Tab-separated table of C-alpha atoms in Angstrom:
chain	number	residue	atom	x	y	z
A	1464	UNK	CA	-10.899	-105.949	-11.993
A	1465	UNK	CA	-12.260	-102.495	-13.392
A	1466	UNK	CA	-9.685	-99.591	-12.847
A	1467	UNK	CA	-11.191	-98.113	-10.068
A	1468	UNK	CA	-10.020	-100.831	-7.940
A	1469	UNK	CA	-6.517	-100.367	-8.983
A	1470	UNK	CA	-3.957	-98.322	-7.854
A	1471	UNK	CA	-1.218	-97.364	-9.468
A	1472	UNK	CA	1.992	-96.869	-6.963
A	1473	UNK	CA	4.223	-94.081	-6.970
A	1474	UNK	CA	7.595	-93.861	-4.995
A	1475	UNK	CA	9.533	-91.045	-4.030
A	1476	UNK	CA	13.236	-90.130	-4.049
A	1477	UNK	CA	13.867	-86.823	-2.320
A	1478	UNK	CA	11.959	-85.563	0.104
A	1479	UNK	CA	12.843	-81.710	0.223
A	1480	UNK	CA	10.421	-78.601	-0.266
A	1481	UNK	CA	8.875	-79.967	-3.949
A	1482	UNK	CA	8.421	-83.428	-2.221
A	1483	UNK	CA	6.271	-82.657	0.973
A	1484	UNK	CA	4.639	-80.477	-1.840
A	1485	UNK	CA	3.789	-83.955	-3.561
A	1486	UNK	CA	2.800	-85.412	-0.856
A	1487	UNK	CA	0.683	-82.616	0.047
A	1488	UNK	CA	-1.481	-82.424	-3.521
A	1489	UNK	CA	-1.315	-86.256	-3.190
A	1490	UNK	CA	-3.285	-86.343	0.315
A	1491	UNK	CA	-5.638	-82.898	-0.810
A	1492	UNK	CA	-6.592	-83.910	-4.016
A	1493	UNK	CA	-6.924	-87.630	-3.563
A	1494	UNK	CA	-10.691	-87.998	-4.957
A	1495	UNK	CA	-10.631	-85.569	-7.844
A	1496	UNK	CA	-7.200	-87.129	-9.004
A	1497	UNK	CA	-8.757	-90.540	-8.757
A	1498	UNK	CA	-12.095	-89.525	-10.589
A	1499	UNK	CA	-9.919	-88.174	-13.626
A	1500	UNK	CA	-7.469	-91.084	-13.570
A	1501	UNK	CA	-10.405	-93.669	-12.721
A	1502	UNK	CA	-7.909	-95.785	-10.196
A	1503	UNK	CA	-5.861	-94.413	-6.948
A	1504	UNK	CA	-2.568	-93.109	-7.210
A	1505	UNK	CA	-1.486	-94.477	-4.036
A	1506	UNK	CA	2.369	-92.926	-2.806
A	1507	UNK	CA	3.904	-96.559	-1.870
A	1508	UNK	CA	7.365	-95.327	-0.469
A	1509	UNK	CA	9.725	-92.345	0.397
A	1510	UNK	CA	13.941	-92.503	0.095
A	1511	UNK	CA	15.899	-89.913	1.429
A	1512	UNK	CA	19.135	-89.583	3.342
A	1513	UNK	CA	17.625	-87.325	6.139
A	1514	UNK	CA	14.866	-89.233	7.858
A	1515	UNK	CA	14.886	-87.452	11.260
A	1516	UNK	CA	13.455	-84.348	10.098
A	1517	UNK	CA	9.636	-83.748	10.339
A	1518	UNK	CA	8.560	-82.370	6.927
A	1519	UNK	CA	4.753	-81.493	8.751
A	1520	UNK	CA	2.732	-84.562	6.428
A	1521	UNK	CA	0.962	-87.136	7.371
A	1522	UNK	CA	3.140	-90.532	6.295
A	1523	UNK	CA	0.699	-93.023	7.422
A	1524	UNK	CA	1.032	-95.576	5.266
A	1525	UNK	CA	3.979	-94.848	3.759
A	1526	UNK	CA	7.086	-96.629	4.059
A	1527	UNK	CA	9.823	-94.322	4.280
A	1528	UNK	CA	13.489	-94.700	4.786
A	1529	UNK	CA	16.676	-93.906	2.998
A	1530	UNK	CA	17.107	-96.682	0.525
A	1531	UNK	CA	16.199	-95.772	-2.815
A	1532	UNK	CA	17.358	-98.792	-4.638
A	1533	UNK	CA	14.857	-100.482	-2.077
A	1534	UNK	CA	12.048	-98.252	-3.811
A	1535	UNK	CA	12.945	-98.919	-7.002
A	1536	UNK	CA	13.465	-102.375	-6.616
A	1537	UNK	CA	9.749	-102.887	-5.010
A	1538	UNK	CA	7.048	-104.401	-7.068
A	1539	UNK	CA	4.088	-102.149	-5.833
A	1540	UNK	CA	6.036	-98.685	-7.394
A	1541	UNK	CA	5.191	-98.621	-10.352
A	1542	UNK	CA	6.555	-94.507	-11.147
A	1543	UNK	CA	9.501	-93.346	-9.428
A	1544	UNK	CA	9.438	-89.650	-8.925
A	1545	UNK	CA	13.343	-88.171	-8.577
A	1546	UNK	CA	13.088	-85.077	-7.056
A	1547	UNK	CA	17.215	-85.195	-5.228
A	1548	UNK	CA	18.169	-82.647	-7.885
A	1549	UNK	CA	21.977	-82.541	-10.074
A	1550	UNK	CA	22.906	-84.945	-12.458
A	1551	UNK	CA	24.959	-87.424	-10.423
A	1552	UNK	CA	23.244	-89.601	-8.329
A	1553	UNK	CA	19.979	-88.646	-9.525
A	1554	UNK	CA	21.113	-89.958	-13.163
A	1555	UNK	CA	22.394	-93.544	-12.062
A	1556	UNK	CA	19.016	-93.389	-9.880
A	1557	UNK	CA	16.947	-92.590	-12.862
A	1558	UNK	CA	18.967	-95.673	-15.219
A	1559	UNK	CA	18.442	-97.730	-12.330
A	1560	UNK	CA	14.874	-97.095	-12.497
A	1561	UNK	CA	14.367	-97.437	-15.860
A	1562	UNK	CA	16.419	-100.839	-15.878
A	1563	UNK	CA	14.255	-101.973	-13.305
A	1564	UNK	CA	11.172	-101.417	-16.292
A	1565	UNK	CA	9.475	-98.389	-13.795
A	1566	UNK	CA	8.263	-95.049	-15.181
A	1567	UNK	CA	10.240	-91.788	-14.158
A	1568	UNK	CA	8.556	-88.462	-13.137
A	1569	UNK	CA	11.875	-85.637	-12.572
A	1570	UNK	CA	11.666	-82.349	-12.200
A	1571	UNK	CA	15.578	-82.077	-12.747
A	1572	UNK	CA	16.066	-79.405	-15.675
A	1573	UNK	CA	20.002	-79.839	-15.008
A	1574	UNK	CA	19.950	-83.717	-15.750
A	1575	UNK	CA	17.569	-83.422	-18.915
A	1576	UNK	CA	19.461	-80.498	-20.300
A	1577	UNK	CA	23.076	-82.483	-20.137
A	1578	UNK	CA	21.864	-86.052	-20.395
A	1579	UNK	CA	17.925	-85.858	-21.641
A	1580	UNK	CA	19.034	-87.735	-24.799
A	1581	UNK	CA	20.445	-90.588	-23.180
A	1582	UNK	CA	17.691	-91.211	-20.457
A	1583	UNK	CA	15.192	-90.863	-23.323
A	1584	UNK	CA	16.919	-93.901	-25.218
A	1585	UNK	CA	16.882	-95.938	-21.811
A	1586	UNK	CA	13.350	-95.185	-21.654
A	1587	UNK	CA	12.531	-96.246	-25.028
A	1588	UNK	CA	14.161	-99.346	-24.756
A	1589	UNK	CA	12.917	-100.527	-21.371
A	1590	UNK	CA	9.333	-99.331	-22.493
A	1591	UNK	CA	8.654	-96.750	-20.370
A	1592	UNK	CA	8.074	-93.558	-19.574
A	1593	UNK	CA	10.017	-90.411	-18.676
A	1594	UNK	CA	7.873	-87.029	-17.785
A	1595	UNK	CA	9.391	-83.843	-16.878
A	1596	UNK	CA	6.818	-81.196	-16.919
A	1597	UNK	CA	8.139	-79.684	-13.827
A	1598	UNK	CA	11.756	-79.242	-15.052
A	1599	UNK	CA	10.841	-76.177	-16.622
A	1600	UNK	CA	8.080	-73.410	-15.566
A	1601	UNK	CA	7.030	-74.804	-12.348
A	1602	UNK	CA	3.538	-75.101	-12.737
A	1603	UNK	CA	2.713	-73.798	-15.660
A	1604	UNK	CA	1.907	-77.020	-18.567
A	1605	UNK	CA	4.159	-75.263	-21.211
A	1606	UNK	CA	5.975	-78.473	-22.354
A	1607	UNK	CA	2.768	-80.262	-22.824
A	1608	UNK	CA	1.387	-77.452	-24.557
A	1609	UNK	CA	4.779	-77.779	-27.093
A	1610	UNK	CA	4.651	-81.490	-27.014
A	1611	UNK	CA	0.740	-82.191	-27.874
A	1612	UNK	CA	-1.456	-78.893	-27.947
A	1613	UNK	CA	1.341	-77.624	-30.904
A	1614	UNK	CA	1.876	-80.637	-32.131
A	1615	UNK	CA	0.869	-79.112	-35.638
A	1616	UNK	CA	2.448	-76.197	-35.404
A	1617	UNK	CA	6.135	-75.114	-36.777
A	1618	UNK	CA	7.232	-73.310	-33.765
A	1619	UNK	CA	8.585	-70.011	-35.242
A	1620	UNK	CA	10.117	-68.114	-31.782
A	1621	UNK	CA	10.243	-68.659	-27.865
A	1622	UNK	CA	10.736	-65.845	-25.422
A	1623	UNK	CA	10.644	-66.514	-21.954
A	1624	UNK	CA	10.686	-65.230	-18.519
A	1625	UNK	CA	12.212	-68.680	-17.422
A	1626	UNK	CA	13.399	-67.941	-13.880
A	1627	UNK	CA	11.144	-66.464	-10.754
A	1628	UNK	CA	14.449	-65.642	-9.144
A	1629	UNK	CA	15.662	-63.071	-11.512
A	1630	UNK	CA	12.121	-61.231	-12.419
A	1631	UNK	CA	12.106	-61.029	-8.686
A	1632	UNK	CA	14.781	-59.124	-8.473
A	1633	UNK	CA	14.209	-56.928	-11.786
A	1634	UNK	CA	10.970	-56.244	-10.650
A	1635	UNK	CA	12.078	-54.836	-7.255
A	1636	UNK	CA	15.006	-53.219	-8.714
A	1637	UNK	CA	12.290	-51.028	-11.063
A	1638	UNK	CA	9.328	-50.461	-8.293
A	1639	UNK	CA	11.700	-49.253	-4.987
A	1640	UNK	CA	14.923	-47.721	-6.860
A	1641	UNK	CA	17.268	-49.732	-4.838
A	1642	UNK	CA	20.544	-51.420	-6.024
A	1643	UNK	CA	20.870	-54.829	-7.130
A	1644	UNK	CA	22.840	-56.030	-4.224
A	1645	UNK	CA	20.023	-55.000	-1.894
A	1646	UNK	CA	17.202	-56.411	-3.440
A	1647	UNK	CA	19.246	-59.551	-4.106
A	1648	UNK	CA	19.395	-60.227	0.003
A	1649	UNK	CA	16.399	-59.219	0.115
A	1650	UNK	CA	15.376	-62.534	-2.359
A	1651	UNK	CA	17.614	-64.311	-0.227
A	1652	UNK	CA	16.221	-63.423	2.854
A	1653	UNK	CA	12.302	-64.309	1.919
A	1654	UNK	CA	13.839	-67.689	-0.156
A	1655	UNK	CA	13.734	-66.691	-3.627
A	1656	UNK	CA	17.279	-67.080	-3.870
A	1657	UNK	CA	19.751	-69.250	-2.501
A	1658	UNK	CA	22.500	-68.765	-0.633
A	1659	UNK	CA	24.797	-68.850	-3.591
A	1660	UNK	CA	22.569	-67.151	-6.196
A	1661	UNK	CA	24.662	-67.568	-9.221
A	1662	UNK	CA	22.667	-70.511	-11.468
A	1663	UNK	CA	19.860	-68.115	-10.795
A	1664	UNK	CA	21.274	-64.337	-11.333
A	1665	UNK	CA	23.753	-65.741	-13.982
A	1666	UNK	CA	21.195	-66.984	-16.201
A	1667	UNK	CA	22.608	-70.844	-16.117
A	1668	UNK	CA	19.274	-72.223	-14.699
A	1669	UNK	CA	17.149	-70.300	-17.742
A	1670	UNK	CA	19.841	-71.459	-19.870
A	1671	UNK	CA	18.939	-75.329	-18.980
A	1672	UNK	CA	15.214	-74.546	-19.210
A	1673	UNK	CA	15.702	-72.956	-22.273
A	1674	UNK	CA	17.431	-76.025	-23.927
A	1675	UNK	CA	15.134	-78.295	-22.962
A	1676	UNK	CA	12.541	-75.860	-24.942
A	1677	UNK	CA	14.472	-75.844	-27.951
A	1678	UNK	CA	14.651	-79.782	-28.082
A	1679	UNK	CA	11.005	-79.787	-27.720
A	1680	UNK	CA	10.368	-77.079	-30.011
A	1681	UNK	CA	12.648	-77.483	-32.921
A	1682	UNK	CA	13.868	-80.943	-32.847
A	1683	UNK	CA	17.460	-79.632	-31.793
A	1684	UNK	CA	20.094	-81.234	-29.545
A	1685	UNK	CA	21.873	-78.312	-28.208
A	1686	UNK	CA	25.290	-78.018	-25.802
A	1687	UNK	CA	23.433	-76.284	-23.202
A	1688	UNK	CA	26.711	-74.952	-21.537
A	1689	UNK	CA	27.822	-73.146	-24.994
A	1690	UNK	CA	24.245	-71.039	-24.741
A	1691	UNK	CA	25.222	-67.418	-24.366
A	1692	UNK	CA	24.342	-66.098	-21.032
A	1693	UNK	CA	24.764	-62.169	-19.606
A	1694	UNK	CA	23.496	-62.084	-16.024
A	1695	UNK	CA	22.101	-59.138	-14.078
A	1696	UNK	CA	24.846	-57.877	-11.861
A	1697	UNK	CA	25.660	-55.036	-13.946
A	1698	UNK	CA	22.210	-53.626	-13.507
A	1699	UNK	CA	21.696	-50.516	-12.090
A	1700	UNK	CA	18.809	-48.361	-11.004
A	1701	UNK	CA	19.790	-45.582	-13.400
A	1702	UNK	CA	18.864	-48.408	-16.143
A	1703	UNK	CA	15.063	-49.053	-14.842
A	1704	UNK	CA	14.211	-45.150	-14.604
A	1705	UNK	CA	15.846	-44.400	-18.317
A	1706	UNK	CA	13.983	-47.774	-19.647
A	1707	UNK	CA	10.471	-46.463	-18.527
A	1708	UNK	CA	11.214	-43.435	-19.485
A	1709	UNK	CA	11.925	-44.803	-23.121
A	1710	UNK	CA	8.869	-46.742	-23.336
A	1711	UNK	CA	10.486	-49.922	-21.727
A	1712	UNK	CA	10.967	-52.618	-18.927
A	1713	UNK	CA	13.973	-54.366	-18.216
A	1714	UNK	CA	13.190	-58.248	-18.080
A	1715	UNK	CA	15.789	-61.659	-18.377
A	1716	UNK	CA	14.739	-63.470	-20.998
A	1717	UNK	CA	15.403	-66.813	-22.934
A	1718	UNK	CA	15.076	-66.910	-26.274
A	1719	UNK	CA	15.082	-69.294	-29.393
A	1720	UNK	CA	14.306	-69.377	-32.958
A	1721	UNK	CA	15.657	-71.334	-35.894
A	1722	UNK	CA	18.622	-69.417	-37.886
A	1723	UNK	CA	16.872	-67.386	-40.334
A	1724	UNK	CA	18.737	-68.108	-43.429
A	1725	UNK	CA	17.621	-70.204	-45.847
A	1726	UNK	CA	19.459	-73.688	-45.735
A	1727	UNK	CA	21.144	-72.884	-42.549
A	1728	UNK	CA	20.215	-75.455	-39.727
A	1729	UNK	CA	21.187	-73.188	-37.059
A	1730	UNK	CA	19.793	-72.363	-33.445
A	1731	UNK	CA	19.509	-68.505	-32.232
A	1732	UNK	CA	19.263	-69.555	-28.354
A	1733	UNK	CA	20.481	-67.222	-25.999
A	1734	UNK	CA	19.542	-65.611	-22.252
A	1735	UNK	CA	20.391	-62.190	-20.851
A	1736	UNK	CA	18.338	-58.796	-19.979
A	1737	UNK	CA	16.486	-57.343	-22.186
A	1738	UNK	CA	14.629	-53.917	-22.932
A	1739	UNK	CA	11.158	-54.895	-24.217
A	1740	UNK	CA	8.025	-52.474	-24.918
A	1741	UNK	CA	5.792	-51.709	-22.286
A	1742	UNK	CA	2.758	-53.238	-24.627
A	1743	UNK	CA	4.797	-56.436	-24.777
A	1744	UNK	CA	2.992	-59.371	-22.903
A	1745	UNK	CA	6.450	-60.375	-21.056
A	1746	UNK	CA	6.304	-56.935	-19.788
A	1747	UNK	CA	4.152	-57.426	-17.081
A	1748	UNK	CA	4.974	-60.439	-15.552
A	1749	UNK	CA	5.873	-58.926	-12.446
A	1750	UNK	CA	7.583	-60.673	-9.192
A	1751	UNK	CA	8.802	-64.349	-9.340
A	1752	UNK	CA	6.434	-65.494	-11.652
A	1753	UNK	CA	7.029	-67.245	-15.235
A	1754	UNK	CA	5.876	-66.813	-18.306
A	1755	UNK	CA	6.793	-68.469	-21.492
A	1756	UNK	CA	5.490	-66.383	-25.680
A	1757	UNK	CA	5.266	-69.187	-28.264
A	1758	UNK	CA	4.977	-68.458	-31.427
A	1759	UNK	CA	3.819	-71.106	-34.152
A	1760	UNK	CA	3.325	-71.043	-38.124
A	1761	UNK	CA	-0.606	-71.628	-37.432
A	1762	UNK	CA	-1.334	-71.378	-33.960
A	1763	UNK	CA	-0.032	-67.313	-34.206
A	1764	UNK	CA	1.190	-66.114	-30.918
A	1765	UNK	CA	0.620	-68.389	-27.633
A	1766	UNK	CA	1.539	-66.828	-23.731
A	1767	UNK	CA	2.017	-69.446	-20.760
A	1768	UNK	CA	2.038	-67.813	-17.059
A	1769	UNK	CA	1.984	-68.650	-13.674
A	1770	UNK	CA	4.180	-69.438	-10.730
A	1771	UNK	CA	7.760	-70.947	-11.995
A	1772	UNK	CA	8.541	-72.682	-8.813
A	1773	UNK	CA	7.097	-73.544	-5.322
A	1774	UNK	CA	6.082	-76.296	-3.269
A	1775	UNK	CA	2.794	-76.659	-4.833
A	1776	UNK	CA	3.269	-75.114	-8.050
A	1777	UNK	CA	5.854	-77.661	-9.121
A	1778	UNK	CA	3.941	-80.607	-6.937
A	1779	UNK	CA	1.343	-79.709	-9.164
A	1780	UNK	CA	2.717	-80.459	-12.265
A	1781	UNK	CA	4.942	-83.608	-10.684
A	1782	UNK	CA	1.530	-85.492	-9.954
A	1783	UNK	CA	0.294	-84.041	-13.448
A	1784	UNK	CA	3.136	-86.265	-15.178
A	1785	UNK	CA	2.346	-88.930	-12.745
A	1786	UNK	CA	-1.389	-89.065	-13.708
A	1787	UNK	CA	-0.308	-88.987	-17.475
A	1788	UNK	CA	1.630	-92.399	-16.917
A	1789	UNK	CA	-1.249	-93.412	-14.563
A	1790	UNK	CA	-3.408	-93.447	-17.535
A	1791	UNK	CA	-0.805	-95.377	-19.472
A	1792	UNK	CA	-0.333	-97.899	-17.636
A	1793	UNK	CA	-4.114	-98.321	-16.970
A	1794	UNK	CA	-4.452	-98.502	-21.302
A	1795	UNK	CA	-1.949	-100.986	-21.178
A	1796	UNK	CA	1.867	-101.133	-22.245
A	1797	UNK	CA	3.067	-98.531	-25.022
A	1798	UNK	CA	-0.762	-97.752	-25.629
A	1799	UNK	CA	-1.537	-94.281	-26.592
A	1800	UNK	CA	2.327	-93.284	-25.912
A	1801	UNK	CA	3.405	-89.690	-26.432
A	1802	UNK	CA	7.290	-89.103	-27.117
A	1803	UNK	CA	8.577	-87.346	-24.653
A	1804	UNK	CA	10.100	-84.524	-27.025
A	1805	UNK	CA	7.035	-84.611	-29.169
A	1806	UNK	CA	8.679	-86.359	-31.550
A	1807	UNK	CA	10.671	-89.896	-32.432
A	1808	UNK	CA	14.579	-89.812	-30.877
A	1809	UNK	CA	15.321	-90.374	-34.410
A	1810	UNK	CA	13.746	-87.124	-35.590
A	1811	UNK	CA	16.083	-85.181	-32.952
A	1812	UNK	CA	19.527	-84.038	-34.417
A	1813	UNK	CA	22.594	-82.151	-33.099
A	1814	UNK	CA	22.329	-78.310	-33.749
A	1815	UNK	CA	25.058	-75.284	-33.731
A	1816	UNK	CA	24.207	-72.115	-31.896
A	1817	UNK	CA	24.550	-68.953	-34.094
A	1818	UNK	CA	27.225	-66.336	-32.873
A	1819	UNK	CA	25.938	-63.939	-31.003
A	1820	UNK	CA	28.492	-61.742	-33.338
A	1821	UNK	CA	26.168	-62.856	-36.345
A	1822	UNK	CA	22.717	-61.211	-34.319
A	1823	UNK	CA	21.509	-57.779	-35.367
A	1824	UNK	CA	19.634	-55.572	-33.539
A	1825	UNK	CA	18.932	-52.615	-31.618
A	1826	UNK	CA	20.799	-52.016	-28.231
A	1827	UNK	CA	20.843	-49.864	-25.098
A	1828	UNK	CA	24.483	-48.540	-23.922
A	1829	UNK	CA	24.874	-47.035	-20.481
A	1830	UNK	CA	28.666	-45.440	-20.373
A	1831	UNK	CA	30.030	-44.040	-17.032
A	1832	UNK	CA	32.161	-41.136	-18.496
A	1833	UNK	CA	34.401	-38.126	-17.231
A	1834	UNK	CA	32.591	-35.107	-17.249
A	1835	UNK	CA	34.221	-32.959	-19.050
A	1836	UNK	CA	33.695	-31.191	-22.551
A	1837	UNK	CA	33.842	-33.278	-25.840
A	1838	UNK	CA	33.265	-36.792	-24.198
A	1839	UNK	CA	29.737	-36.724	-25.418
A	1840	UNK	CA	30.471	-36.398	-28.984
A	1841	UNK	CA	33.600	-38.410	-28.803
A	1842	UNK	CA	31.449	-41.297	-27.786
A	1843	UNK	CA	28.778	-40.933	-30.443
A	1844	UNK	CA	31.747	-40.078	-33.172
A	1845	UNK	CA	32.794	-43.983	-32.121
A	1846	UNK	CA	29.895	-45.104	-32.449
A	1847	UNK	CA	29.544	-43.651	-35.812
A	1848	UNK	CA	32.759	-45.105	-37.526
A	1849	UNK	CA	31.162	-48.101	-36.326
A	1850	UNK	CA	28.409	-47.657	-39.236
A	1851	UNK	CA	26.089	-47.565	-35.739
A	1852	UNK	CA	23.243	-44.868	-35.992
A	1853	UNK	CA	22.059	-43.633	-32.743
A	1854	UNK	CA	18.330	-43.694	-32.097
A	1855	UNK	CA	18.797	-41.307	-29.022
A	1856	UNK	CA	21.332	-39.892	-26.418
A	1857	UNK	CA	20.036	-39.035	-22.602
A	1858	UNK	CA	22.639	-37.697	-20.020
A	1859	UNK	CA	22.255	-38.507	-16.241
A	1860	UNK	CA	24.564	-36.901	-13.287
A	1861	UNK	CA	26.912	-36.493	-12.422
A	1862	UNK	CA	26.525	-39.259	-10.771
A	1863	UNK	CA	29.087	-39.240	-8.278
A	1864	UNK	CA	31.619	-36.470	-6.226
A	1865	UNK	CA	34.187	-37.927	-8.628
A	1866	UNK	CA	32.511	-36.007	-11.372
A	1867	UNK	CA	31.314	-39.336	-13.721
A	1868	UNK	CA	28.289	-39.048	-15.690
A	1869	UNK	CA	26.239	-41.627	-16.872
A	1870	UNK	CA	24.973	-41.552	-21.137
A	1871	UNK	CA	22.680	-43.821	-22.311
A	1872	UNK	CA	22.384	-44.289	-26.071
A	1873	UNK	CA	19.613	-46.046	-27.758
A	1874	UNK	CA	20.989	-47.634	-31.493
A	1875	UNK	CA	19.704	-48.572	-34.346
A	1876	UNK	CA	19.520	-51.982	-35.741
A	1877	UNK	CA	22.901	-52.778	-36.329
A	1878	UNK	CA	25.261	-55.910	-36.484
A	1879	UNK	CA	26.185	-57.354	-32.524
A	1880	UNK	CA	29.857	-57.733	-33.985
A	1881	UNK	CA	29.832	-53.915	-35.109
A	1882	UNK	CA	28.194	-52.810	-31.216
A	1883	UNK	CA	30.827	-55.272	-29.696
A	1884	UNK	CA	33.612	-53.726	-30.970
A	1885	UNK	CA	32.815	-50.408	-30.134
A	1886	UNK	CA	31.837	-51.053	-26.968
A	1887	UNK	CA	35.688	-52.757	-26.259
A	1888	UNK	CA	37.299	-49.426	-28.390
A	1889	UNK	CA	34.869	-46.842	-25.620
A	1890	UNK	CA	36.360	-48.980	-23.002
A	1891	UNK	CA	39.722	-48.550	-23.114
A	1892	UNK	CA	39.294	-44.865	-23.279
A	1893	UNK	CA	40.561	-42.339	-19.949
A	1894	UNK	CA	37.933	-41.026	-19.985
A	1895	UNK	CA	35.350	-43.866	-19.130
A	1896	UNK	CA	35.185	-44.866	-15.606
A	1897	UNK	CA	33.120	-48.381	-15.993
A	1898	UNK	CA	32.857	-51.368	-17.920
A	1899	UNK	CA	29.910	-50.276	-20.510
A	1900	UNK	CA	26.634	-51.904	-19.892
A	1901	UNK	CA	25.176	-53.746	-23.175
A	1902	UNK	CA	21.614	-54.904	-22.896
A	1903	UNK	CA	19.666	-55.961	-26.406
A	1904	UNK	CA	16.214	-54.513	-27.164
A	1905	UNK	CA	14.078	-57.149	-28.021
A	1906	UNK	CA	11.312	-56.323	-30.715
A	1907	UNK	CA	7.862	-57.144	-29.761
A	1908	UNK	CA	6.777	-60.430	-32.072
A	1909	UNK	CA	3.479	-61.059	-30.723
């Protein structure tokens, strides 16, 4: 029997926004994906709990109910696709799966960032496949890109715009003026954001992306939850109007590099706002789009863009993964296999973050002061017996009837421990009415 008169079987576990997206690019792009894989990929069966709801696809054909053991367990699926989300039941679901010898597609960045290491052992064992280019970026291929187009490469940095959410909101923030609070139910209302918006705004979901990255990239197991994080919520107009003023945008960022230091095995991996140049390529990725600057010993400077999420963005690269193991199975068992983090499990080894303490670098400080004569210099004297040189000072205000004003200072490169502390000393001060806002500026590497 030639492979075009195959099919290879695919069943579903979660039907929910990125699964009628699957079925979707399924049904569309039927012939093209069977001309490139040279057989059908056929969706056998769907499992999920809520079968009563009409997702607006056409199921003919397709069993569908809500037992997903039943799925796993029959003989014509030969990839399961979990797409039910958290790391509970999706990762007994995925063992079960890869018990039962079937290949797993997931776009679950929260299961591979806290378990990847054990699924990827099951998988090797059993023979099969795991493929997860969804989990991070949407639709944009940027872990394929890290696992076989830089294969060669010694991966030097990663900075990313690794959540749609967020650079919605930033971006909104900097084109209408408003405060953060409005624009964020304004994501809420059109769906960028969910209801509770803090994996998004607190930079946990870029945080999991980013530490799947990092195991791709460098080799290193990571404890995602111990990646430094600063959200947004402290973000204030004033911020976007002094930033372009300065030459700047304001964008959330992940980023990762091996420690510097020669000898030391360390990971710099860390998310939070960031000041970066207006000629920077991150700087205009505008609205709830991703985009993902790799830079490799070789290779130089690499940029990865599109839509981080969506229905069909994320379908997209769901039935991508599902093609891959298509092809697989179609060579034949173990034939042409690429490891799913680029490299052998073996190769992988447990990594310590660097201290945020330990990074140096310039920073932007926004203090909400009295004002009143002498604050001004009182803050920059602080700043001074810091060993912190100041790269500029801009007033704004007042701000309010109560007489605040709001100073920004730009600093020179400078130890984070040194900035840290004077930021806590400033704060305890009469005289300063908020909780200073730190945001690093990040130096353009391209």
């Amino acid at each position: 029997m030639s492979n075009r008169d195959r099919e290879v079987g695919i069943g579903l576990i979660g039907f929910g926004t990125i699964g009628r997206g699957v079925v979707r690019v399924l049904g569309q792009n039927a012939a093209v994906i069977s001309e490139r894989l040279g057989a059908r990929l056929r969706l056998v069966r769907i499992a999920d709990l809520d079968t009563e709801t009409d997702r607006g696809v056409d199921l003919e054909g397709i069993h569908f109910d809500s037992d997903a053991k039943a799925l796993i367990a029959d003989p014509a699926v030969d990839i399961v696709v979990e797409l039910i989300g958290g790391t509970g039941a999706a990762r007994a679901l995925v063992a079960d799966a890869i018990a039962a010898g079937k290949h797993v597609v997931t776009a679950n960045k929260a299961l591979l960032a806290h378990h990847g290491s054990e699924i990827f052992a099951q998988a090797a064992a059993a023979g099969v496949d795991v493929a997860f280019e969804a989990s991070v970026g949407g639709g944009i291929p940027v872990l394929r890109a890290l696992r076989e187009g830089l294969a060669a490469d010694r991966v030097l940095s990663i900075e990313g715009i690794l959540n749609g959410t967020t650079n919605y909101i930033l971006s909104e923030m900097e084109a209408t003026g408003e405060a953060f609070e409005v624009i964020l139910k304004r994501a809420q209302d059109l769906g960028y954001a969910e209801a509770d918006p803090t994996f998004d705004i607190d930079g946990i979901d870029a945080a999991q992306k980013l530490g799947i990255l990092v195991a791709m990239a460098f080799g290193a197991e990571l404890d995602v939850d111990s990646i430094p994080t600063q959200g947004l919520r402290d973000l204030a107009p004033i911020d976007f109007e002094v930033a372009r003023e300065l030459g700047f945008r304001v964008k959330m960022l992940g980023i990762a590099r091996e420690a510097a230091g020669e000898g030391d095995e360390r990971i710099e991996a860390r998310v939070h706002p960031a000041l970066i140049s207006l000629g920077s390529q991150l700087a205009s990725v505008d609205g709830a789009m991703n985009a993902v600057l790799i830079v490799g010993d070789a290779v130089g400077p690499t940029l990865y863009y599109g839509a981080g999420a969506g229905e069909m963005p994320t379908a997209s690269a769901v039935v991508a993964d599902a093609i891959e193991i298509g092809r697989e199975i179609l060579r034949g068992a173990g034939a042409g296999r690429v490891p799913p983090l680029s490299r052998p499990l073996e190769a992988l080894h447990s990594r310590e973050l660097v201290p945020t303490d330990e990074l140096h670098g310039r920073a932007y400080l926004r203090f909400e002061v009295t004002d009143e004569p002498g604050v001004l210099s009182k803050v920059t004297g602080a700043l001074g017996a810091n060993d912190i040189g100041i790269e500029s000072v801009l007033q704004r205000g007042p701000a309010s009837a109560g007489g605040s004003i709001s100073v920004v200072v730009l600093t020179h490169a400078a130890p984070e421990a040194a900035l840290r502390k004077a930021v806590a000393e400033i704060d305890e001060w009469p005289e300063v009415r908020a909780r200073t806002l730190f945001v690093r500026i990040q130096e353009n590497r391209e």
